Amino acid sequence: MVQRTADASQTAQIIIWFLFVVGVFSVGAGLGTKYALTRKLAWDDGLMILALALSLGQCISISLATSQGLGKPLDTLSSDSISGFLKAEYASIPLQILTFALVKWSIAIFIEHLSPDAIHQRIDLGIRLVVGLWLVSGILTSLFQCAVPAPWDYLDGARCIDRRAWWTYIAVLNIITEVGIIVLYLLIIWKLQISRSKKAIVLSIFLTRIFVIAAAAAQLAVFYDAFPDPDVTQGMWLSVLLNQVVICVSIVTACLPYLKPFMESLQSGIVRVENIPGSEEELSRDRTGASAYYLSDFSNSAACSRPSNRSINTSSNG
């Protein structure tokens, strides 16, 4: 029995770091492709890099929790191991929530550059504010989930908040904000005046955020199933592992719009808007009398470091 659970613990270590490496390659590929095309990085890219750095800290915390007994029966662990597990898990939660928030903010900035439409901008700002409130409330409650001087020790439930209700709040708000991001993507892409095949490609990339929702919902379901188990180290290991899956999927799907195959499907174009005084975009808005957004084309040659003068213009009036 001990060998079987030890194997589960070792497997968890492998999966944790495999998922992090996948995230590293995704961010590297996405930002590398964007820089090759535009010769610059922006605030959303900085937030994504910071999110990856925080996810590294979160992975280290979970890895320490695993080394201290995550995946093993509680009654086989020493008091020091149990304390180490609780502290490591406690340290991982704020990092996890902050990673989620930074990824969402990065996407929100990307969307802000994607469409200057007033309605889209207000929805985008609303998503940012909701994420900010969710971040602050989630981190504060995680830091003070149990009474001091040991706020990490939730084994004595009488001195702690209702952790099941708290995590439900964290997971459900995570899902709701993802739904908001997907809806905003749909509103923007639906008005693009491009061929149906290209629109389908764009939608297929942006709708991959659905996998974040699916992973978060699966994690919450497993958490609910495992929560009544008093053997927290053995009972909660799958729930903890699924949190790593949610982080990985969130980072990977946020980087997909910048990957080279997607850009080449749009004639090596990157979805963006340039608000430069006197630019073709601004002149187009002046002519149409309404906000507009664009797919700016880039050539496949060495000149791809700067956008060409051609752009695909779509009025916000559809």
CSV table of N, CA and C in Angstrom, one decimal, residues 159-230:
chain,number,residue,atom,x,y,z
A,159,ARG,N,-10.9,26.1,13.7
A,159,ARG,CA,-10.3,27.4,13.7
A,159,ARG,C,-10.1,28.0,12.3
A,160,CYS,N,-10.7,27.5,11.3
A,160,CYS,CA,-10.5,27.9,10.0
A,160,CYS,C,-11.9,28.3,9.3
A,161,ILE,N,-11.8,29.0,8.2
A,161,ILE,CA,-12.9,29.4,7.4
A,161,ILE,C,-13.5,28.1,6.7
A,162,ASP,N,-14.6,28.2,6.1
A,162,ASP,CA,-15.2,27.1,5.4
A,162,ASP,C,-14.4,26.9,4.1
A,163,ARG,N,-13.4,26.1,4.1
A,163,ARG,CA,-12.5,26.0,2.9
A,163,ARG,C,-13.2,25.5,1.7
A,164,ARG,N,-14.2,24.7,1.8
A,164,ARG,CA,-14.9,24.2,0.6
A,164,ARG,C,-15.7,25.3,0.0
A,165,ALA,N,-16.3,26.2,0.8
A,165,ALA,CA,-17.0,27.3,0.2
A,165,ALA,C,-16.0,28.3,-0.4
A,166,TRP,N,-14.9,28.5,0.3
A,166,TRP,CA,-13.9,29.4,-0.2
A,166,TRP,C,-13.3,29.0,-1.5
A,167,TRP,N,-13.0,27.7,-1.6
A,167,TRP,CA,-12.4,27.3,-2.9
A,167,TRP,C,-13.4,27.2,-4.0
A,168,THR,N,-14.7,27.0,-3.7
A,168,THR,CA,-15.7,27.1,-4.7
A,168,THR,C,-15.8,28.5,-5.2
A,169,TYR,N,-15.7,29.5,-4.4
A,169,TYR,CA,-15.7,30.9,-4.8
A,169,TYR,C,-14.5,31.1,-5.8
A,170,ILE,N,-13.3,30.7,-5.4
A,170,ILE,CA,-12.1,30.9,-6.2
A,170,ILE,C,-12.3,30.2,-7.6
A,171,ALA,N,-12.8,29.0,-7.6
A,171,ALA,CA,-12.9,28.2,-8.9
A,171,ALA,C,-14.0,28.7,-9.7
A,172,VAL,N,-15.2,29.1,-9.1
A,172,VAL,CA,-16.3,29.5,-9.9
A,172,VAL,C,-16.0,30.9,-10.5
A,173,LEU,N,-15.4,31.8,-9.8
A,173,LEU,CA,-15.0,33.1,-10.3
A,173,LEU,C,-14.0,33.0,-11.4
A,174,ASN,N,-13.1,32.0,-11.3
A,174,ASN,CA,-12.1,31.7,-12.3
A,174,ASN,C,-12.8,31.3,-13.6
A,175,ILE,N,-13.8,30.5,-13.5
A,175,ILE,CA,-14.6,30.0,-14.6
A,175,ILE,C,-15.4,31.1,-15.2
A,176,ILE,N,-16.1,31.9,-14.4
A,176,ILE,CA,-16.9,33.0,-14.9
A,176,ILE,C,-16.1,34.0,-15.7
A,177,THR,N,-14.9,34.4,-15.2
A,177,THR,CA,-14.1,35.4,-15.9
A,177,THR,C,-13.6,34.8,-17.2
A,178,GLU,N,-13.4,33.5,-17.3
A,178,GLU,CA,-13.0,32.8,-18.5
A,178,GLU,C,-14.1,32.9,-19.5
A,179,VAL,N,-15.4,32.7,-19.0
A,179,VAL,CA,-16.5,32.8,-19.9
A,179,VAL,C,-16.6,34.2,-20.5
A,180,GLY,N,-16.4,35.2,-19.6
A,180,GLY,CA,-16.4,36.6,-20.1
A,180,GLY,C,-15.4,36.9,-21.2
A,181,ILE,N,-14.2,36.3,-21.0
A,181,ILE,CA,-13.1,36.5,-22.0
A,181,ILE,C,-13.6,35.9,-23.3
A,182,ILE,N,-14.1,34.7,-23.3
A,182,ILE,CA,-14.5,34.0,-24.5
A,182,ILE,C,-15.7,34.7,-25.2
A,183,VAL,N,-16.6,35.2,-24.4
A,183,VAL,CA,-17.7,36.0,-25.0
A,183,VAL,C,-17.2,37.2,-25.7
A,184,LEU,N,-16.2,37.9,-25.1
A,184,LEU,CA,-15.7,39.1,-25.7
A,184,LEU,C,-14.9,38.8,-26.9
A,185,TYR,N,-14.2,37.7,-26.9
A,185,TYR,CA,-13.5,37.2,-28.2
A,185,TYR,C,-14.5,37.0,-29.3
A,186,LEU,N,-15.6,36.4,-29.0
A,186,LEU,CA,-16.7,36.1,-30.0
A,186,LEU,C,-17.3,37.4,-30.5
A,187,LEU,N,-17.5,38.4,-29.6
A,187,LEU,CA,-18.1,39.6,-30.1
A,187,LEU,C,-17.1,40.3,-31.1
A,188,ILE,N,-15.9,40.3,-30.8
A,188,ILE,CA,-14.9,40.9,-31.7
A,188,ILE,C,-14.7,40.2,-33.0
A,189,ILE,N,-14.5,38.9,-32.9
A,189,ILE,CA,-14.2,38.1,-34.1
A,189,ILE,C,-15.4,38.0,-35.0
A,190,TRP,N,-16.6,38.0,-34.5
A,190,TRP,CA,-17.8,37.9,-35.3
A,190,TRP,C,-17.9,39.0,-36.3
A,191,LYS,N,-17.4,40.2,-36.0
A,191,LYS,CA,-17.5,41.4,-36.9
A,191,LYS,C,-16.4,41.5,-37.9
A,192,LEU,N,-15.4,40.6,-37.8
A,192,LEU,CA,-14.3,40.7,-38.7
A,192,LEU,C,-14.8,40.4,-40.1
A,193,GLN,N,-14.5,41.2,-41.1
A,193,GLN,CA,-14.9,41.0,-42.5
A,193,GLN,C,-13.7,40.2,-43.2
A,194,ILE,N,-13.7,38.9,-42.8
A,194,ILE,CA,-12.7,38.0,-43.5
A,194,ILE,C,-13.5,36.8,-43.9
A,195,SER,N,-12.8,35.9,-44.7
A,195,SER,CA,-13.5,34.8,-45.2
A,195,SER,C,-13.9,33.8,-44.0
A,196,ARG,N,-14.9,33.0,-44.3
A,196,ARG,CA,-15.4,32.1,-43.2
A,196,ARG,C,-14.3,31.1,-42.8
A,197,SER,N,-13.5,30.7,-43.7
A,197,SER,CA,-12.4,29.8,-43.3
A,197,SER,C,-11.4,30.4,-42.3
A,198,LYS,N,-11.0,31.7,-42.6
A,198,LYS,CA,-10.1,32.4,-41.7
A,198,LYS,C,-10.8,32.7,-40.4
A,199,LYS,N,-12.1,33.0,-40.5
A,199,LYS,CA,-12.8,33.3,-39.2
A,199,LYS,C,-12.9,32.1,-38.4
A,200,ALA,N,-13.1,30.9,-39.0
A,200,ALA,CA,-13.1,29.7,-38.3
A,200,ALA,C,-11.8,29.4,-37.6
A,201,ILE,N,-10.7,29.7,-38.3
A,201,ILE,CA,-9.4,29.4,-37.7
A,201,ILE,C,-9.2,30.3,-36.5
A,202,VAL,N,-9.5,31.6,-36.7
A,202,VAL,CA,-9.4,32.6,-35.6
A,202,VAL,C,-10.2,32.1,-34.4
A,203,LEU,N,-11.4,31.8,-34.6
A,203,LEU,CA,-12.3,31.3,-33.5
A,203,LEU,C,-11.8,30.1,-32.9
A,204,SER,N,-11.3,29.1,-33.7
A,204,SER,CA,-10.8,27.9,-33.1
A,204,SER,C,-9.6,28.1,-32.1
A,205,ILE,N,-8.8,29.1,-32.4
A,205,ILE,CA,-7.7,29.4,-31.6
A,205,ILE,C,-8.2,30.1,-30.3
A,206,PHE,N,-9.0,31.1,-30.4
A,206,PHE,CA,-9.5,31.8,-29.2
A,206,PHE,C,-10.4,31.0,-28.4
A,207,LEU,N,-11.1,30.1,-29.0
A,207,LEU,CA,-12.1,29.2,-28.2
A,207,LEU,C,-11.4,28.1,-27.4
A,208,THR,N,-10.0,28.0,-27.6
A,208,THR,CA,-9.3,27.0,-26.8
A,208,THR,C,-9.4,27.4,-25.3
A,209,ARG,N,-9.8,28.6,-24.9
A,209,ARG,CA,-9.9,29.0,-23.5
A,209,ARG,C,-11.0,28.1,-22.9
A,210,ILE,N,-11.9,27.5,-23.7
A,210,ILE,CA,-12.9,26.6,-23.2
A,210,ILE,C,-12.2,25.4,-22.4
A,211,PHE,N,-11.0,25.0,-22.8
A,211,PHE,CA,-10.3,24.0,-22.1
A,211,PHE,C,-9.9,24.4,-20.7
A,212,VAL,N,-9.7,25.7,-20.5
A,212,VAL,CA,-9.4,26.2,-19.1
A,212,VAL,C,-10.6,26.0,-18.3
A,213,ILE,N,-11.8,26.3,-18.8
A,213,ILE,CA,-13.0,26.1,-18.1
A,213,ILE,C,-13.2,24.7,-17.7
A,214,ALA,N,-13.0,23.8,-18.7
A,214,ALA,CA,-13.2,22.4,-18.5
A,214,ALA,C,-12.3,21.8,-17.4
A,215,ALA,N,-11.0,22.3,-17.5
A,215,ALA,CA,-10.0,21.8,-16.5
A,215,ALA,C,-10.4,22.3,-15.1
A,216,ALA,N,-10.8,23.6,-15.0
A,216,ALA,CA,-11.2,24.2,-13.7
A,216,ALA,C,-12.4,23.5,-13.1
A,217,ALA,N,-13.4,23.2,-14.0
A,217,ALA,CA,-14.6,22.5,-13.5
A,217,ALA,C,-14.3,21.1,-13.1
A,218,ALA,N,-13.4,20.4,-13.8
A,218,ALA,CA,-13.0,19.1,-13.4
A,218,ALA,C,-12.2,19.1,-12.0
A,219,GLN,N,-11.4,20.1,-11.9
A,219,GLN,CA,-10.7,20.2,-10.6
A,219,GLN,C,-11.6,20.5,-9.4
A,220,LEU,N,-12.6,21.3,-9.7
A,220,LEU,CA,-13.6,21.6,-8.6
A,220,LEU,C,-14.4,20.4,-8.3
A,221,ALA,N,-14.8,19.6,-9.2
A,221,ALA,CA,-15.5,18.4,-9.0
A,221,ALA,C,-14.7,17.4,-8.2
A,222,VAL,N,-13.4,17.2,-8.5
A,222,VAL,CA,-12.6,16.3,-7.8
A,222,VAL,C,-12.3,16.8,-6.4
A,223,PHE,N,-12.2,18.1,-6.2
A,223,PHE,CA,-12.0,18.7,-4.9
A,223,PHE,C,-13.3,18.4,-4.0
A,224,TYR,N,-14.5,18.6,-4.6
A,224,TYR,CA,-15.7,18.3,-3.8
A,224,TYR,C,-15.7,16.8,-3.4
A,225,ASP,N,-15.3,16.0,-4.3
A,225,ASP,CA,-15.3,14.5,-4.0
A,225,ASP,C,-14.3,14.2,-2.9
A,226,ALA,N,-13.2,14.8,-2.9
A,226,ALA,CA,-12.1,14.5,-1.9
A,226,ALA,C,-12.2,15.2,-0.6
A,227,PHE,N,-12.9,16.3,-0.6
A,227,PHE,CA,-12.9,17.2,0.6
A,227,PHE,C,-13.3,16.5,1.9
A,228,PRO,N,-14.4,15.7,1.9
A,228,PRO,CA,-14.7,15.0,3.1
A,228,PRO,C,-13.7,14.1,3.7
A,229,ASP,N,-12.8,13.6,2.9
A,229,ASP,CA,-11.7,12.7,3.3
A,229,ASP,C,-10.8,13.3,4.3
A,230,PRO,N,-10.7,12.8,5.5
A,230,PRO,CA,-9.8,13.4,6.5
A,230,PRO,C,-8.4,13.1,6.2
